[in-house]
Amino acid sequence: MTELYETSAEIDDLAREPWRDVAREEAQWMRPHLPALADTMVEGVLRHVPEYGRPDDPVYTEVIRVAITRGMGHFVQMIADPDASWQEVHQVFFDIGYGEAMEGRSLEHLQNALRVASRTAWRYMSREAERLQKPRALVVSLTEVNFAYLDLLASAAAQGYARAREKTAGEREQRRSRLLSLLLSEPAAPKDVVVEQANLAGWALPERLAVIVLRPRPGSGGEGPAGLPPLLLSGLDRGRPCLVMPDPDRPGGTDRLTAPLGGWTGAVGPSVPADQAGVSLHWAHRTLDLMAAGRLAPTGPGLVHADRHMPDLLLQEGWTLAEAAARRRLAPLTAVGAHRGARLAMTLLECLKHGFNATDAAEALCVHPQTVRYRLAQLHELFDYDIEDPAIRLELMLLLPVWLRDAADGEQA
């Protein structure tokens, strides 16, 4: 068995745990179906992923069966006991990813196999839930659990794949990879250790750097882009390609990466001292997560800079607090009804953005300035505090978008 490659953050980084939303007793009707389901999943993988179809290699087929059996068994166990350990199943898929790399295959084949197996399991369980006349809400919850679980297995396999690539790379690449791990480690590695590894890797340690996290394009197999300048360190973090860019504040900055990163979506963490690379990595991941969730739209092709979206990121970190504060602080907008409340909220937000200049706010809202003044008068009557008080302007600027989003979600529901 290969070396266990995990940290508590990697296995326990389950910020979203949709299996906790499924009643534990639902695991009871699933368990009897696991043997038949495993057969169906193995058959689907062998049929739809030609690279895995090896009729003359029963050992390889058995490896696939063991992986599927362990994975589905753990899937059901997580519903029965959301606190069940991930260690064994993480190791199984880590080893599979490791083996794929050692055999010289692209991670894309493994990802295809995982998708086929996941889709097969979802169809099987959905049909059975329908046959048992389970609530549709349960089927929806199981769909979310299925996708979240697939992401975690794919991440474990990607980690194993990356580890094997590190071991088979040349000495220089191994040292660069080791340097990347040291730079991104939390807590930060001792400075003398980092300096020594940078010297061994032939990489000039900069005073400042920025971490870039990329979203793989379809068919890339999760590997980073090719043809990158040698000044960049590259690798994988949480299954995502990531880059460390030295001296990001110098002229040109990340614009120099337009060509090498063409076709990729990426997030750039803030420029930080070299010993704080983990901070830049964290915000790069959070920015990419926000983009993936549809809460942060790129303003153009290429890279999105975390430090240019501070309000969105700060709100996301404390979203539940912001929602609670918005409900309390902006309760008068809720009281006047959804339509009128949204209209007044947008007016107030534009007035805050434009320093309560009615003409500028009206232009942004495409209404007459007098309309803005009329709505402002209504707003002053609604609230028991001065909405133009400089001490609360920032709070309102942050909370109004939260209130508007919740109001829009409420209308859609």
Coordinates of C-alpha atoms in Angstrom, one line a residue:
M1 CA 0.0 0.0 0.0
T2 CA 1.2 3.5 -0.8
E3 CA 2.0 6.0 1.9
L4 CA -1.0 7.6 3.3
Y5 CA -1.1 11.1 1.9
E6 CA -3.5 13.1 3.9
T7 CA -3.9 15.8 6.5
S8 CA -6.8 16.4 8.8
A9 CA -7.7 19.4 6.5
E10 CA -7.8 17.2 3.4
I11 CA -10.1 14.5 4.9
D12 CA -12.1 16.7 7.2
D13 CA -12.5 19.6 4.9
L14 CA -16.2 18.8 4.5
A15 CA -17.5 22.4 4.7
R16 CA -20.6 21.0 3.0
E17 CA -22.0 17.8 4.4
P18 CA -25.3 17.1 2.6
W19 CA -25.5 13.6 4.0
R20 CA -26.3 15.1 7.4
D21 CA -29.6 16.3 5.9
V22 CA -30.7 12.8 5.1
A23 CA -32.5 10.8 7.8
R24 CA -30.2 8.1 9.2
E25 CA -32.9 5.4 8.8
E26 CA -32.8 5.9 5.0
A27 CA -29.6 3.8 5.0
Q28 CA -31.6 0.7 6.0
W29 CA -33.4 0.3 2.6
M30 CA -30.2 1.1 0.7
R31 CA -27.9 -1.5 2.2
P32 CA -29.6 -4.7 0.8
H33 CA -29.1 -3.2 -2.7
L34 CA -25.3 -2.7 -2.4
P35 CA -24.2 -6.1 -3.9
A36 CA -26.5 -5.7 -7.0
L37 CA -25.6 -2.1 -7.3
A38 CA -21.9 -2.8 -7.3
D39 CA -22.3 -5.3 -10.1
T40 CA -24.2 -2.7 -12.1
M41 CA -21.6 0.0 -11.5
V42 CA -18.7 -2.3 -12.4
E43 CA -20.5 -3.3 -15.6
G44 CA -21.1 0.3 -16.5
V45 CA -17.5 1.4 -15.9
L46 CA -16.1 -1.5 -18.0
R47 CA -18.6 -0.8 -20.8
H48 CA -18.3 3.0 -20.9
V49 CA -14.6 3.5 -20.1
P50 CA -12.6 1.4 -22.7
E51 CA -9.3 2.0 -20.9
Y52 CA -10.7 0.0 -17.9
G53 CA -12.1 -2.8 -20.0
R54 CA -9.5 -5.6 -19.6
P55 CA -11.2 -9.0 -20.1
D56 CA -7.8 -10.8 -19.8
D57 CA -6.9 -9.1 -16.5
P58 CA -9.4 -10.3 -13.7
V59 CA -7.2 -8.8 -11.0
Y60 CA -7.7 -5.3 -12.5
T61 CA -11.4 -5.9 -12.6
E62 CA -11.4 -7.0 -9.0
V63 CA -9.6 -3.8 -8.1
I64 CA -12.4 -1.8 -9.7
R65 CA -15.0 -3.9 -7.8
V66 CA -13.3 -3.5 -4.5
A67 CA -13.1 0.3 -5.0
I68 CA -16.8 0.5 -5.9
T69 CA -17.8 -1.8 -3.1
R70 CA -15.8 0.2 -0.5
G71 CA -17.0 3.5 -1.9
M72 CA -20.7 2.6 -1.9
G73 CA -20.5 0.9 1.4
H74 CA -19.0 4.1 2.9
F75 CA -21.6 6.2 1.1
V76 CA -24.4 4.5 2.9
Q77 CA -22.5 4.4 6.1
M78 CA -22.1 8.2 6.0
I79 CA -25.9 8.5 5.8
A80 CA -26.3 6.1 8.8
D81 CA -23.5 7.8 10.7
P82 CA -22.4 11.2 9.4
D83 CA -19.3 11.1 11.7
A84 CA -17.9 7.9 10.2
S85 CA -14.2 7.9 9.4
W86 CA -13.1 8.8 5.9
Q87 CA -9.6 7.3 6.3
E88 CA -10.1 3.9 4.7
V89 CA -12.0 5.0 1.7
H90 CA -9.7 8.0 1.2
Q91 CA -6.7 5.6 1.2
V92 CA -8.4 3.3 -1.4
F93 CA -9.0 6.1 -3.9
F94 CA -5.7 7.7 -3.1
D95 CA -4.0 4.4 -4.0
I96 CA -6.1 4.1 -7.2
G97 CA -5.0 7.6 -8.3
Y98 CA -1.4 6.7 -7.4
G99 CA -1.6 3.6 -9.5
E100 CA -3.1 5.4 -12.5
A101 CA -0.1 7.8 -12.5
M102 CA 2.4 4.9 -12.1
E103 CA 0.9 3.2 -15.2
G104 CA 1.3 6.4 -17.2
R105 CA -2.4 7.0 -17.7
S106 CA -4.2 10.4 -17.7
L107 CA -6.3 11.2 -14.6
E108 CA -9.1 11.8 -17.1
H109 CA -9.8 8.1 -17.5
L110 CA -10.2 7.7 -13.7
Q111 CA -12.4 10.8 -13.6
N112 CA -14.6 9.4 -16.4
A113 CA -14.9 6.1 -14.5
L114 CA -15.9 7.9 -11.3
R115 CA -18.6 9.9 -13.2
V116 CA -20.0 6.8 -14.8
A117 CA -20.1 4.9 -11.5
S118 CA -21.7 7.9 -9.7
R119 CA -24.3 8.3 -12.5
T120 CA -25.1 4.6 -12.4
A121 CA -25.5 4.7 -8.6
W122 CA -27.7 7.7 -8.7
R123 CA -30.1 6.2 -11.3
Y124 CA -30.3 2.9 -9.4
M125 CA -31.1 4.5 -6.1
S126 CA -33.5 7.0 -7.6
R127 CA -35.5 4.3 -9.2
E128 CA -35.6 2.3 -6.0
A129 CA -36.6 5.4 -4.0
E130 CA -39.4 6.0 -6.5
R131 CA -40.5 2.3 -6.2
L132 CA -40.6 2.6 -2.4
Q133 CA -42.6 5.9 -2.9
K134 CA -40.0 7.9 -1.0
P135 CA -40.6 11.7 -0.9
R136 CA -39.2 13.6 -3.8
A137 CA -37.3 15.8 -1.4
L138 CA -35.3 12.7 -0.4
V139 CA -34.3 12.0 -4.0
V140 CA -33.2 15.6 -4.4
S141 CA -31.1 15.3 -1.2
L142 CA -29.5 12.1 -2.3
T143 CA -28.6 13.7 -5.6
E144 CA -26.7 16.4 -3.7
V145 CA -25.0 13.8 -1.5
N146 CA -24.0 11.8 -4.6
F147 CA -22.3 14.8 -6.2
A148 CA -20.6 15.9 -3.0
Y149 CA -19.3 12.4 -2.3
L150 CA -18.1 12.1 -5.9
D151 CA -16.1 15.3 -5.4
L152 CA -14.4 13.9 -2.3
L153 CA -13.5 10.6 -4.0
A154 CA -12.1 12.4 -7.0
S155 CA -10.1 14.7 -4.7
A156 CA -8.6 11.7 -2.9
A157 CA -7.7 10.1 -6.3
A158 CA -6.2 13.4 -7.5
Q159 CA -4.0 13.6 -4.4
G160 CA -2.7 10.1 -5.0
Y161 CA -2.2 10.9 -8.7
A162 CA -0.3 14.0 -7.8
R163 CA 1.8 12.1 -5.2
A164 CA 2.9 9.5 -7.8
R165 CA 3.7 12.2 -10.3
E166 CA 5.9 13.9 -7.7
K167 CA 7.8 10.6 -7.1
T168 CA 8.3 9.8 -10.8
A169 CA 9.3 13.4 -11.7
G170 CA 13.0 14.3 -12.1
E171 CA 15.0 15.5 -9.0
R172 CA 14.5 19.1 -9.9
E173 CA 10.8 18.8 -10.2
Q174 CA 10.6 16.9 -7.0
R175 CA 12.4 19.7 -5.2
R176 CA 10.2 22.3 -6.8
S177 CA 7.1 20.3 -5.7
R178 CA 8.5 20.0 -2.2
L179 CA 9.2 23.7 -2.2
L180 CA 5.6 24.4 -3.2
S181 CA 4.3 22.2 -0.4
L182 CA 6.5 24.0 2.1
L183 CA 5.4 27.4 0.9
L184 CA 1.7 26.5 1.1
S185 CA 1.8 24.6 4.3
E186 CA -0.3 25.6 7.3
P187 CA 1.2 26.5 9.7
A188 CA 4.0 28.1 7.7
A189 CA 7.2 26.0 7.5
P190 CA 10.3 27.4 9.2
K191 CA 12.0 30.1 7.0
D192 CA 15.4 28.4 7.0
V193 CA 13.8 25.1 5.7
V194 CA 12.1 27.0 2.9
V195 CA 15.3 28.9 2.0
E196 CA 17.3 25.7 1.9
Q197 CA 14.7 24.0 -0.3
A198 CA 14.5 27.0 -2.6
N199 CA 18.2 26.8 -3.1
L200 CA 18.1 23.1 -3.9
A201 CA 15.3 23.7 -6.4
G202 CA 17.1 26.5 -8.1
W203 CA 14.2 28.9 -7.4
A204 CA 14.9 32.4 -6.3
L205 CA 12.8 33.0 -3.2
P206 CA 11.0 36.3 -3.7
E207 CA 10.0 38.9 -1.1
R208 CA 6.3 38.7 -2.2
L209 CA 4.3 36.2 -4.1
A210 CA 0.7 35.4 -5.0
V211 CA -1.0 32.0 -5.4
I212 CA -3.2 31.2 -8.3
V213 CA -5.8 28.4 -8.3
L214 CA -7.2 27.2 -11.5
R215 CA -10.4 25.5 -12.6
P216 CA -9.5 22.7 -15.1
R217 CA -11.0 22.9 -18.5
P218 CA -13.0 19.9 -19.8
G219 CA -10.8 17.0 -20.8
S220 CA -7.7 18.4 -19.0
G221 CA -7.7 15.5 -16.5
G222 CA -7.1 17.9 -13.6
E223 CA -3.5 18.6 -14.6
G224 CA -2.2 22.2 -14.8
P225 CA -1.6 24.0 -18.0
A226 CA 1.6 23.4 -20.1
G227 CA 4.2 25.8 -21.3
L228 CA 4.3 27.9 -18.1
P229 CA 7.3 30.2 -17.4
P230 CA 9.9 28.5 -15.2
L231 CA 9.6 31.3 -12.7
L232 CA 6.3 29.8 -11.6
L233 CA 5.9 26.9 -9.2
S234 CA 3.1 24.6 -10.1
G235 CA 1.2 21.7 -8.5
L236 CA -2.1 20.6 -7.1
D237 CA -3.9 21.6 -4.0
R238 CA -7.2 20.0 -3.0
G239 CA -7.2 18.5 -6.5
R240 CA -7.0 21.9 -8.2
P241 CA -4.0 23.1 -10.2
C242 CA -2.3 25.9 -8.5
L243 CA 0.6 28.2 -9.2
V244 CA 2.9 30.3 -7.1
M245 CA 3.9 33.5 -8.9
P246 CA 6.9 35.5 -7.6
D247 CA 6.8 39.3 -7.5
P248 CA 3.2 39.7 -8.7
D249 CA 3.2 43.5 -8.1
R250 CA 5.9 44.2 -10.7
P251 CA 4.8 45.7 -14.1
G252 CA 2.7 43.4 -16.1
G253 CA 1.8 41.2 -13.1
T254 CA -0.4 38.3 -14.0
D255 CA -1.1 39.8 -17.4
R256 CA 2.0 37.9 -18.5
L257 CA 0.1 34.7 -18.0
T258 CA -2.7 35.5 -20.5
A259 CA -1.3 33.2 -23.2
P260 CA -0.2 30.2 -21.0
L261 CA -3.5 30.2 -19.2
G262 CA -5.7 30.8 -22.2
G263 CA -9.0 28.9 -21.8
W264 CA -8.6 28.4 -18.1
T265 CA -10.6 30.1 -15.3
G266 CA -8.5 31.0 -12.3
A267 CA -8.4 33.0 -9.1
V268 CA -5.4 35.0 -7.9
G269 CA -4.9 35.3 -4.1
P270 CA -3.6 38.6 -2.7
S271 CA 0.1 39.5 -2.9
V272 CA 1.7 38.6 0.4
P273 CA 5.2 38.1 1.9
A274 CA 6.6 34.7 1.0
D275 CA 6.1 33.3 4.4
Q276 CA 2.3 34.0 4.2
A277 CA 1.6 32.1 1.0
G278 CA -1.0 30.1 2.8
V279 CA -3.1 33.2 3.2
S280 CA -2.9 33.9 -0.6
L281 CA -3.9 30.3 -1.3
H282 CA -6.9 30.4 1.1
W283 CA -8.4 33.5 -0.6
A284 CA -7.7 32.1 -4.1
H285 CA -9.6 29.0 -3.2
R286 CA -12.5 31.0 -1.7
T287 CA -12.7 33.2 -4.8
L288 CA -12.8 30.2 -7.1
D289 CA -15.5 28.6 -4.8
L290 CA -17.5 31.8 -5.0
M291 CA -17.2 31.7 -8.8
A292 CA -18.2 28.1 -9.0
A293 CA -21.3 28.8 -6.8
G294 CA -22.4 31.6 -9.2
R295 CA -22.0 34.3 -6.6
L296 CA -19.1 35.9 -8.3
A297 CA -19.1 36.5 -12.0
P298 CA -15.7 37.0 -13.8
T299 CA -15.5 40.6 -15.2
G300 CA -13.7 39.2 -18.2
P301 CA -11.6 36.3 -19.5
G302 CA -8.7 34.9 -17.6
L303 CA -7.9 35.5 -13.9
V304 CA -10.1 37.0 -11.2
H305 CA -8.2 38.8 -8.4
A306 CA -9.4 38.1 -4.8
D307 CA -8.5 41.5 -3.5
R308 CA -10.7 43.2 -6.1
H309 CA -13.8 41.4 -4.6
M310 CA -13.3 41.9 -0.9
P311 CA -16.9 42.7 0.0
D312 CA -18.2 39.5 -1.7
L313 CA -15.5 37.3 -0.1
L314 CA -15.9 38.8 3.4
L315 CA -19.6 38.4 3.2
Q316 CA -19.2 34.8 2.1
E317 CA -17.0 34.0 5.1
G318 CA -19.6 35.4 7.4
W319 CA -22.7 34.8 5.3
T320 CA -24.9 33.4 8.1
L321 CA -24.1 36.4 10.3
A322 CA -24.7 38.8 7.4
E323 CA -28.1 37.2 6.7
A324 CA -29.1 37.6 10.3
A325 CA -27.9 41.1 10.5
A326 CA -29.6 42.0 7.2
R327 CA -32.9 40.6 8.5
R328 CA -32.7 42.7 11.6
R329 CA -31.2 45.9 10.3
L330 CA -33.4 46.0 7.1
A331 CA -36.6 44.6 8.6
P332 CA -38.6 47.7 7.5
L333 CA -37.9 46.8 3.9
T334 CA -39.4 43.3 4.4
A335 CA -42.4 44.8 6.1
V336 CA -43.4 46.9 3.1
G337 CA -43.6 43.8 0.8
A338 CA -41.2 42.1 -1.6
H339 CA -41.7 44.3 -4.7
R340 CA -41.7 47.7 -2.9
G341 CA -39.0 46.6 -0.5
A342 CA -36.7 45.5 -3.4
R343 CA -37.2 48.8 -5.2
L344 CA -36.4 50.8 -2.1
A345 CA -33.4 48.6 -1.3
M346 CA -31.9 49.1 -4.8
T347 CA -32.5 52.8 -4.5
L348 CA -30.8 53.0 -1.2
L349 CA -27.9 51.0 -2.4
E350 CA -27.3 53.2 -5.4
C351 CA -27.6 56.3 -3.2
L352 CA -25.0 54.9 -0.9
K353 CA -22.7 54.2 -3.9
H354 CA -23.1 57.7 -5.2
G355 CA -22.9 59.7 -2.0
F356 CA -26.7 60.3 -1.9
N357 CA -26.4 62.3 -5.1
A358 CA -29.9 61.8 -6.5
T359 CA -28.9 62.6 -10.1
D360 CA -26.2 60.1 -10.3
A361 CA -28.3 57.4 -8.5
A362 CA -31.2 58.1 -10.8
E363 CA -28.9 57.6 -13.8
A364 CA -27.7 54.2 -12.5
L365 CA -31.4 53.2 -11.8
C366 CA -32.7 54.6 -15.1
V367 CA -35.3 56.7 -13.3
H368 CA -35.9 60.4 -12.9
P369 CA -34.0 62.2 -10.1
Q370 CA -37.3 63.2 -8.5
T371 CA -38.2 59.6 -8.2
V372 CA -35.0 58.9 -6.3
R373 CA -35.7 61.8 -3.9
Y374 CA -39.3 60.6 -3.4
R375 CA -38.0 57.1 -2.5
L376 CA -35.3 58.5 -0.2
A377 CA -38.0 60.4 1.7
Q378 CA -39.9 57.1 2.1
L379 CA -36.7 55.4 3.3
H380 CA -36.1 58.1 5.9
E381 CA -39.6 57.5 7.2
L382 CA -39.2 53.7 7.3
F383 CA -36.0 53.5 9.4
D384 CA -35.6 54.5 13.0
Y385 CA -32.0 55.5 12.3
D386 CA -30.3 58.0 10.0
I387 CA -29.5 56.1 6.7
E388 CA -27.1 58.9 5.7
D389 CA -25.1 58.6 9.0
P390 CA -21.5 57.9 7.9
A391 CA -21.1 55.5 10.8
I392 CA -23.5 53.0 9.3
R393 CA -23.0 53.5 5.6
L394 CA -20.5 50.7 5.3
E395 CA -22.8 48.3 7.1
L396 CA -25.7 49.1 4.8
M397 CA -23.5 48.8 1.7
L398 CA -22.6 45.2 2.9
L399 CA -26.1 44.2 4.1
L400 CA -28.3 45.5 1.2
P401 CA -26.9 43.0 -1.4
V402 CA -27.5 40.2 1.1
W403 CA -31.0 41.3 1.8
L404 CA -31.7 41.6 -2.0
R405 CA -30.3 38.2 -2.7
D406 CA -32.4 36.6 0.1
A407 CA -35.5 38.5 -1.2
A408 CA -34.9 37.2 -4.7
D409 CA -34.4 33.6 -3.4
G410 CA -37.6 33.9 -1.5
E411 CA -39.6 35.0 -4.6
Q412 CA -38.1 32.1 -6.6
A413 CA -39.0 29.6 -3.8

